[in-house]
Coordinates of C-alpha atoms and ligand atoms in Angstrom, one line a residue:
M1 CA -7.3 -36.0 -3.1
T2 CA -7.2 -36.5 0.7
A3 CA -4.8 -34.5 2.9
S4 CA -2.7 -37.6 3.4
E5 CA -2.3 -38.1 -0.4
Q6 CA -1.2 -34.5 -0.7
A7 CA 2.5 -34.1 -0.9
P8 CA 3.9 -32.6 2.3
L9 CA 4.2 -28.9 2.3
H10 CA 7.7 -27.5 1.7
H11 CA 9.2 -24.0 1.9
D12 CA 10.8 -23.5 -1.4
G13 CA 8.7 -20.7 -2.9
R14 CA 10.4 -20.6 -6.3
A15 CA 8.0 -21.3 -9.2
G16 CA 7.9 -25.0 -9.7
E17 CA 6.6 -26.9 -12.7
R18 CA 2.9 -26.2 -12.0
S19 CA 3.5 -22.4 -11.5
R20 CA 5.6 -22.3 -14.6
D21 CA 2.9 -24.0 -16.7
L22 CA 0.3 -21.7 -15.2
F23 CA 2.4 -18.6 -16.0
A24 CA 2.9 -19.8 -19.6
A25 CA -0.8 -20.2 -20.0
A26 CA -1.4 -16.8 -18.3
R27 CA 1.1 -15.0 -20.6
A28 CA -0.9 -16.3 -23.6
V29 CA -4.0 -14.3 -22.7
I30 CA -3.0 -11.7 -20.1
P31 CA -0.4 -9.1 -20.9
G32 CA 2.8 -10.3 -19.1
G33 CA 0.7 -13.0 -17.5
V34 CA -0.3 -10.6 -14.7
N35 CA -3.2 -8.3 -13.9
S36 CA -0.8 -5.8 -12.3
P37 CA 2.7 -5.3 -13.6
V38 CA 4.7 -5.6 -10.3
R39 CA 3.4 -9.2 -9.9
A40 CA 5.5 -10.3 -12.9
F41 CA 8.8 -10.4 -10.8
A42 CA 10.5 -8.5 -13.6
S43 CA 12.9 -6.7 -11.3
V44 CA 13.9 -9.6 -9.1
G45 CA 14.2 -12.4 -11.7
G46 CA 12.7 -15.8 -11.8
E47 CA 9.0 -16.5 -12.4
P48 CA 6.2 -15.8 -9.9
P49 CA 4.8 -18.7 -7.9
F50 CA 1.1 -19.0 -8.4
I51 CA -0.9 -18.8 -5.2
K52 CA -3.6 -21.3 -4.3
S53 CA -4.7 -20.2 -0.9
A54 CA -3.7 -18.2 2.2
R55 CA -4.3 -18.4 5.9
G56 CA -3.0 -16.1 8.7
P57 CA 0.6 -15.1 7.8
Y58 CA 1.0 -17.8 5.2
I59 CA 0.4 -18.2 1.5
Y60 CA 0.3 -21.6 -0.2
T61 CA 1.6 -22.0 -3.7
E62 CA 0.4 -24.2 -6.5
D63 CA 3.7 -26.1 -6.1
G64 CA 2.9 -27.1 -2.5
A65 CA 5.0 -24.5 -0.7
E66 CA 4.0 -22.7 2.5
L67 CA 5.5 -19.2 2.6
V68 CA 5.6 -16.5 5.2
D69 CA 3.9 -13.6 3.5
Y70 CA 5.0 -9.9 3.8
V71 CA 3.1 -8.7 0.8
G72 CA -0.3 -9.2 2.4
S73 CA -2.1 -8.5 -0.9
W74 CA -0.1 -5.2 -1.0
G75 CA -1.5 -4.1 2.4
P76 CA -5.1 -5.3 2.9
A77 CA -4.3 -8.3 5.0
L78 CA -3.5 -6.5 8.2
L79 CA -5.6 -9.1 10.1
G80 CA -3.8 -12.0 8.3
H81 CA -5.4 -14.0 5.5
G82 CA -8.8 -15.6 5.8
R83 CA -9.9 -14.1 9.1
E84 CA -13.0 -16.0 9.9
E85 CA -15.2 -13.1 11.0
V86 CA -14.5 -11.2 7.7
V87 CA -15.0 -14.3 5.5
E88 CA -18.3 -15.0 7.3
A89 CA -19.5 -11.5 6.8
V90 CA -18.8 -11.6 3.1
V91 CA -20.5 -15.0 2.8
R92 CA -23.5 -13.8 4.7
A93 CA -23.8 -10.7 2.5
A94 CA -23.4 -12.7 -0.6
R95 CA -26.4 -14.9 0.3
S96 CA -28.6 -11.7 0.1
G97 CA -27.3 -10.8 -3.3
L98 CA -24.0 -9.7 -4.8
S99 CA -24.7 -6.2 -6.0
F100 CA -27.7 -3.9 -6.4
G101 CA -26.4 -0.6 -7.7
A102 CA -28.7 1.0 -5.3
C103 CA -28.6 2.4 -1.8
T104 CA -28.1 0.0 1.1
A105 CA -28.2 0.7 4.9
A106 CA -24.8 -0.9 5.4
E107 CA -23.1 1.8 3.2
T108 CA -24.3 4.5 5.6
V109 CA -23.1 2.5 8.7
F110 CA -19.7 2.0 7.0
A111 CA -19.4 5.7 6.1
E112 CA -20.4 6.7 9.7
R113 CA -17.6 4.4 11.0
L114 CA -15.0 5.9 8.7
C115 CA -16.1 9.4 9.7
E116 CA -15.8 8.5 13.4
I117 CA -12.4 7.0 13.1
V118 CA -10.4 9.1 10.6
P119 CA -9.7 12.6 11.9
S120 CA -10.1 14.5 8.6
L121 CA -13.5 12.8 8.0
R122 CA -15.0 13.8 11.4
G123 CA -17.9 16.1 10.8
G124 CA -17.3 15.7 7.0
M125 CA -18.4 13.2 4.4
V126 CA -17.0 10.2 2.5
R127 CA -17.7 8.6 -0.9
L128 CA -17.0 4.9 -1.4
V129 CA -15.3 3.7 -4.7
S130 CA -13.7 0.4 -5.8
S131 CA -10.0 1.1 -5.7
G132 CA -7.3 3.4 -4.5
T133 CA -6.8 4.8 -8.0
E134 CA -10.5 5.8 -8.1
A135 CA -10.2 7.4 -4.7
T136 CA -7.2 9.6 -5.6
M137 CA -8.3 10.5 -9.1
S138 CA -11.7 11.6 -7.7
A139 CA -10.2 13.5 -4.8
L140 CA -8.0 15.5 -7.2
R141 CA -10.8 16.2 -9.6
L142 CA -12.9 17.4 -6.6
A143 CA -10.0 19.6 -5.3
R144 CA -9.7 21.2 -8.7
G145 CA -13.5 21.7 -8.9
Y146 CA -13.6 23.1 -5.4
T147 CA -10.7 25.6 -5.8
G148 CA -11.2 26.4 -9.5
R149 CA -7.5 25.8 -9.9
S150 CA -5.7 23.2 -12.1
K151 CA -2.2 22.6 -10.8
I152 CA -1.4 19.8 -8.4
I153 CA 1.8 18.8 -6.5
K154 CA 3.0 15.3 -6.0
A155 CA 6.2 13.9 -4.7
E156 CA 8.8 12.1 -6.8
G157 CA 8.5 8.4 -6.1
G158 CA 4.9 8.9 -4.8
Y159 CA 2.4 6.5 -6.2
H160 CA -1.2 7.2 -6.1
G161 CA -2.6 4.7 -8.6
H162 CA -2.5 5.0 -12.4
A163 CA -4.7 8.0 -13.3
D164 CA -3.1 9.9 -16.2
M165 CA -2.4 13.1 -14.2
L166 CA -0.5 11.1 -11.5
L167 CA 1.8 9.0 -13.8
V168 CA 4.6 11.5 -13.4
A169 CA 7.7 10.4 -11.5
A170 CA 5.6 7.7 -10.0
G171 CA 6.8 5.0 -7.6
S172 CA 5.8 1.4 -7.0
G173 CA 5.5 -0.6 -10.2
A174 CA 6.3 2.4 -12.4
A175 CA 9.6 2.9 -10.5
T176 CA 10.2 -0.9 -10.4
L177 CA 9.9 -1.1 -14.2
G178 CA 11.8 2.2 -14.6
I179 CA 8.9 3.9 -16.4
P180 CA 8.1 6.7 -14.0
G181 CA 5.9 8.2 -16.7
S182 CA 3.9 6.2 -19.1
A183 CA 3.3 6.0 -22.8
G184 CA -0.3 6.9 -23.7
V185 CA -0.4 9.8 -21.3
P186 CA -0.7 13.0 -23.4
A187 CA 1.5 15.9 -22.3
A188 CA -1.6 17.9 -21.8
A189 CA -2.7 15.4 -19.1
V190 CA 0.4 16.1 -17.0
V191 CA 1.2 19.7 -17.8
D192 CA -0.4 20.8 -14.5
T193 CA 1.3 18.1 -12.4
L194 CA 4.3 19.5 -10.5
T195 CA 6.7 17.2 -8.7
V196 CA 8.9 17.8 -5.7
P197 CA 11.3 15.7 -3.8
Y198 CA 9.7 13.9 -0.8
N199 CA 10.5 15.5 2.6
D200 CA 11.6 18.8 1.0
L201 CA 9.4 21.6 2.3
E202 CA 11.4 24.3 0.6
A203 CA 10.7 22.8 -2.8
V204 CA 7.0 22.9 -2.1
G205 CA 7.3 26.5 -1.0
R206 CA 9.0 27.3 -4.3
S207 CA 6.3 25.6 -6.2
F208 CA 3.6 27.8 -4.5
A209 CA 5.7 30.9 -5.0
A210 CA 6.1 30.1 -8.7
N211 CA 2.4 29.4 -9.3
P212 CA 0.6 31.9 -7.1
G213 CA -3.1 31.2 -6.8
E214 CA -2.9 28.2 -9.3
I215 CA -2.3 25.2 -7.1
A216 CA -5.4 23.2 -6.3
A217 CA -3.9 20.5 -4.1
I218 CA -1.0 18.6 -2.8
I219 CA -1.4 14.9 -2.8
I220 CA 1.1 13.1 -0.5
E221 CA 1.7 9.7 1.0
P222 CA 2.1 10.8 4.7
V223 CA 4.4 7.8 5.0
A224 CA 5.8 6.9 1.6
G225 CA 5.4 3.3 0.8
N226 CA 6.0 3.2 -3.0
M227 CA 9.6 4.2 -3.1
G228 CA 10.2 1.6 -0.4
C229 CA 9.1 2.8 3.1
V230 CA 10.1 6.4 3.8
P231 CA 8.8 8.2 6.9
P232 CA 8.1 12.0 6.9
V233 CA 11.0 13.9 8.6
A234 CA 10.0 15.9 11.7
G235 CA 7.9 18.9 10.7
Y236 CA 7.3 17.8 7.1
L237 CA 3.6 17.1 7.3
E238 CA 3.0 20.1 9.6
G239 CA 4.8 22.3 7.0
L240 CA 2.6 20.9 4.2
R241 CA -0.4 21.7 6.3
E242 CA 0.7 25.3 6.9
L243 CA 1.6 25.9 3.2
C244 CA -1.8 24.6 2.0
T245 CA -3.7 26.7 4.5
A246 CA -1.7 29.8 3.6
H247 CA -2.2 29.3 -0.1
G248 CA -5.8 28.1 -0.1
A249 CA -4.8 24.7 -1.6
V250 CA -6.4 21.4 -0.6
L251 CA -4.1 19.0 1.4
I252 CA -4.8 15.5 0.4
F253 CA -3.3 12.6 2.4
D254 CA -3.2 9.5 0.3
E255 CA -3.7 6.9 3.1
V256 CA -4.6 4.0 0.8
M257 CA -1.6 2.2 2.3
T258 CA -1.1 3.9 5.7
G259 CA -4.8 4.1 6.6
F260 CA -5.6 1.7 9.4
R261 CA -2.0 0.4 9.1
V262 CA 0.2 2.8 11.0
A263 CA -2.6 3.7 13.4
L264 CA -6.3 3.1 13.6
G265 CA -6.9 6.7 12.3
G266 CA -3.9 6.4 9.9
A267 CA -0.8 8.6 9.6
Q268 CA -2.9 11.7 10.3
E269 CA -3.7 10.3 13.7
R270 CA -0.2 9.1 14.3
F271 CA 1.5 12.3 13.4
G272 CA -1.3 14.7 14.5
V273 CA -1.7 16.5 11.2
T274 CA -5.2 16.7 9.7
P275 CA -5.5 17.1 5.9
D276 CA -8.5 18.6 4.1
M277 CA -9.2 15.3 2.3
T278 CA -8.1 11.6 2.7
C279 CA -8.0 8.8 0.3
L280 CA -8.4 5.2 1.6
G281 CA -8.3 1.7 0.2
K282 CA -6.6 -1.7 0.9
I283 CA -7.3 -2.5 4.6
I284 CA -10.8 -0.8 4.5
G285 CA -11.9 -3.5 2.1
G286 CA -10.4 -6.3 4.1
G287 CA -9.2 -7.9 0.8
M288 CA -12.3 -6.9 -1.2
P289 CA -12.1 -4.1 -3.8
V290 CA -13.0 -1.0 -1.8
G291 CA -11.6 2.6 -1.9
A292 CA -12.9 5.8 -0.4
Y293 CA -12.2 9.5 -0.5
G294 CA -13.6 12.1 1.9
G295 CA -13.0 15.2 3.9
R296 CA -14.4 18.6 4.8
R297 CA -18.1 18.9 4.2
E298 CA -17.8 22.1 2.1
I299 CA -15.5 20.3 -0.3
M300 CA -17.5 17.1 -0.4
E301 CA -20.7 19.0 -1.2
K302 CA -19.2 19.8 -4.6
I303 CA -19.4 16.2 -5.8
A304 CA -22.4 15.0 -7.8
P305 CA -25.2 14.8 -7.2
L306 CA -24.9 17.7 -4.8
G307 CA -22.4 19.7 -6.8
P308 CA -20.9 20.1 -10.3
V309 CA -17.9 17.7 -9.9
Y310 CA -18.8 14.3 -11.5
Q311 CA -17.7 10.9 -10.2
A312 CA -19.5 7.6 -10.4
G313 CA -19.0 3.8 -10.1
T314 CA -21.1 0.7 -10.8
L315 CA -19.8 -1.3 -7.8
S316 CA -19.2 1.6 -5.4
G317 CA -20.3 0.7 -1.9
N318 CA -21.2 -2.8 -3.0
P319 CA -22.6 -5.1 -0.3
L320 CA -19.7 -7.6 -0.2
G321 CA -17.0 -4.9 0.0
V322 CA -18.9 -3.0 2.6
A323 CA -19.5 -6.2 4.6
A324 CA -15.7 -7.1 4.6
G325 CA -14.8 -3.5 5.5
L326 CA -17.3 -3.2 8.3
A327 CA -16.1 -6.6 9.8
T328 CA -12.5 -5.4 9.5
L329 CA -13.1 -2.1 11.2
E330 CA -15.1 -3.8 13.9
I331 CA -12.2 -6.1 14.7
L332 CA -9.6 -3.3 14.6
T333 CA -11.6 -1.1 17.0
R334 CA -12.3 -4.0 19.3
E335 CA -8.8 -5.5 19.4
N336 CA -6.6 -2.4 18.9
P337 CA -3.7 -4.5 17.5
Y338 CA -1.4 -1.4 16.9
P339 CA 0.9 -1.5 20.0
A340 CA 1.6 -5.2 19.4
L341 CA 2.1 -4.7 15.7
E342 CA 4.5 -1.9 16.4
K343 CA 6.5 -4.1 18.8
T344 CA 6.6 -7.1 16.5
T345 CA 7.6 -5.1 13.5
Q346 CA 10.3 -3.1 15.4
A347 CA 11.8 -6.3 16.7
L348 CA 11.7 -7.9 13.3
V349 CA 13.4 -4.9 11.6
C350 CA 16.1 -4.9 14.3
A351 CA 16.8 -8.6 14.0
L352 CA 17.0 -8.4 10.2
A353 CA 19.5 -5.5 10.5
E354 CA 21.6 -7.6 12.9
R355 CA 21.7 -10.4 10.4
A356 CA 22.7 -8.1 7.6
A357 CA 25.4 -6.6 9.7
K358 CA 26.6 -10.1 10.8
H359 CA 27.2 -10.9 7.1
G360 CA 28.6 -7.4 6.3
V361 CA 25.7 -6.5 4.0
E362 CA 24.8 -2.8 3.9
L363 CA 21.1 -2.4 4.8
S364 CA 19.3 0.9 5.5
S365 CA 16.0 0.1 7.3
N366 CA 12.9 2.3 7.7
Q367 CA 9.8 1.3 9.7
V368 CA 6.5 2.9 10.7
G369 CA 4.0 0.9 12.5
A370 CA 3.4 -2.4 10.7
M371 CA 5.2 -1.4 7.5
F372 CA 8.9 -1.4 6.8
C373 CA 11.6 -2.0 4.3
G374 CA 15.3 -2.6 4.0
F375 CA 17.2 -0.6 1.3
F376 CA 20.4 -2.3 0.1
R377 CA 22.7 0.7 0.6
G378 CA 24.2 2.6 3.5
G379 CA 23.0 5.8 5.1
Q380 CA 19.5 7.1 5.6
V381 CA 16.8 7.0 2.9
R382 CA 14.7 10.2 3.0
D383 CA 13.4 10.5 -0.5
Y384 CA 13.2 8.8 -3.9
S385 CA 16.7 9.9 -5.0
D386 CA 18.1 8.2 -1.9
A387 CA 16.0 5.1 -2.6
K388 CA 17.2 4.9 -6.1
G389 CA 20.8 4.7 -4.8
S390 CA 20.0 1.2 -3.5
D391 CA 21.7 -1.8 -5.0
T392 CA 18.6 -3.3 -6.7
A393 CA 20.6 -6.3 -8.1
R394 CA 21.4 -7.2 -4.5
F395 CA 17.8 -6.7 -3.5
G396 CA 16.8 -9.1 -6.4
L397 CA 19.2 -11.7 -5.1
F398 CA 18.0 -11.3 -1.5
H399 CA 14.4 -11.7 -2.7
R400 CA 15.2 -14.9 -4.6
E401 CA 17.2 -16.3 -1.7
M402 CA 14.3 -15.5 0.8
L403 CA 11.8 -17.0 -1.6
A404 CA 13.8 -20.2 -1.8
R405 CA 13.8 -20.4 2.0
G406 CA 10.1 -19.8 2.4
V407 CA 9.6 -16.1 2.8
Y408 CA 7.6 -14.1 0.3
L409 CA 8.6 -10.4 0.0
A410 CA 7.3 -7.8 -2.4
P411 CA 9.2 -8.3 -5.7
S412 CA 10.7 -4.8 -5.8
Q413 CA 13.0 -2.6 -3.8
F414 CA 10.5 0.2 -4.2
E415 CA 7.7 -1.4 -2.1
A416 CA 7.0 -1.8 1.6
A417 CA 6.8 -5.0 3.6
F418 CA 3.7 -5.6 5.7
V419 CA 3.3 -7.4 9.0
S420 CA -0.1 -8.7 10.1
V421 CA -1.6 -9.5 13.5
T422 CA -1.0 -13.2 12.7
H423 CA 2.8 -12.9 12.2
D424 CA 3.6 -14.9 15.4
G425 CA 6.9 -16.2 16.8
A426 CA 7.0 -19.2 14.5
A427 CA 6.6 -17.0 11.4
I428 CA 9.1 -14.5 12.6
E429 CA 11.6 -17.2 13.5
R430 CA 11.3 -18.7 10.1
T431 CA 11.8 -15.3 8.5
L432 CA 15.0 -14.7 10.5
E433 CA 16.4 -18.1 9.8
A434 CA 15.8 -17.5 6.1
A435 CA 17.3 -14.0 6.3
D436 CA 20.5 -15.4 7.8
G437 CA 21.0 -17.6 4.8
A438 CA 19.9 -15.0 2.3
F439 CA 22.2 -12.3 3.6
A440 CA 25.1 -14.9 3.6
A441 CA 24.3 -15.6 0.0
V442 CA 24.2 -11.8 -0.8
A443 CA 27.6 -11.3 0.9
A444 CA 29.1 -14.2 -1.0
S445 CA 27.9 -13.0 -4.3
K446 CA 30.2 -10.8 -6.4
G447 CA 28.4 -7.9 -7.8
A448 CA 24.8 -8.9 -7.1
Ligands
KE4_501 P1 -5.2 0.7 -6.3 O1 -5.8 1.4 -7.5 O2 -4.1 -0.3 -6.7 O3 -6.2 0.0 -5.4 O4 -4.5 1.7 -5.3 C1 -3.6 2.6 -5.9 C2 -2.7 3.2 -4.8 C3 -3.0 4.5 -4.3 N1 -2.2 5.0 -3.3 C4 -1.2 4.3 -2.7 C5 -0.5 4.9 -1.6 C6 -0.9 3.0 -3.1 O5 0.0 2.3 -2.5 C7 -1.7 2.4 -4.2 C8 -1.4 1.0 -4.7 N2 -0.3 0.3 -4.1 C9 0.3 -0.6 -5.0 C10 1.5 -1.2 -4.2 N3 2.4 -0.3 -3.7 C11 -0.6 -1.7 -5.4 C12 0.0 -2.9 -6.0 C13 -0.1 -3.0 -7.5 O6 0.0 -1.9 -8.1 O7 -0.2 -4.1 -8.0

């Protein structure tokens, strides 16, 4: 079909006939029709539009809609969709073979670049894996092996992937679906997982005091992004650093989302607090499945084949993921988009807040770098309990109204929105126009 025969693009992102048919077919062979639960739109209502392609700040649905995208593949698309240099790098690598399961020179170059850029990796080592889940699961096993201790601390509403030991009071899709734990996780798997409220240093101090010499690690999102976006309060990260140093526990920053998003060197660079280990994912793969964990050399030397802690992966460090990651890092270090991203995102968050206020809709906004979210409630949101006080029904209505007006937000109040370097004036303008109408619809709705 030539371009002229194609129906003109429209902006109504609600699932049309084609997406509905595709979703019915998907549900017949894929649980819930999705390969990751939050994509099912369960908490916002309606059916998910199926995506055909994406370019820059836009995604294109199977029903012919062009939508301004703030999911960005859940974070990876910081450079916008389909950045030519990244695509070319993957195509070039693919022409030499897709995967060897053997050492390649590019993996070393990639590891060197990560160790140059991320403060906690400087002078240390890094291991490539294929997802954020693998990164956090491996980092915690390594921390346990390194310290000889079993207990770990995580924050309520923190999401670090779906490894058994971490599916306790989890955020993101677990929070969205209201299943912060999970069936199938034996009590024994989580008996050593302690949870504390985010931004509550005293609770962490009490956990250490109650478990002297038993806590192997704290794993924390240095900016929470899976209870909605919640920044660390002043002194929080520094306090975690001090407590871990004092008690000989490993401080792990889960920067799968914040890494290369809130600063080139991640939240640890932005806030000036260096953890012992860092988990990475999303942006470092430029849209390909890449994760990584790394940190101090004496810790990393405990991982096989150097040490007794086992971890492995068929596609770890595969040529295509490494090519996409290297191209992405090259662009980010060359262009340093962070000041402009901060400015664009701040202006967008302010303008959205103005439109909410204009229509008398309570909205509590948080933003760090190129990630943000609006909680449908008043007051400040500093932890998961605050986030859960949001009116999720109103969020659902807002989501549907924005989608109908051509803006694609994460289908959950407990996620963050992501701005890319390609979100230009036109995309922002369309977003604000849509928000004006969506907030009006929320204000007019009784109840939700
Ligand atoms: P993956 O295994 O999904 O690559 O990464 C897990 C993970 C680890 N740590 C943090 C801070 C994360 O945000 C994630 C995954 N994020 C979710 C969205 N908030 C992925 C989307 C999904 O689950 O479909």
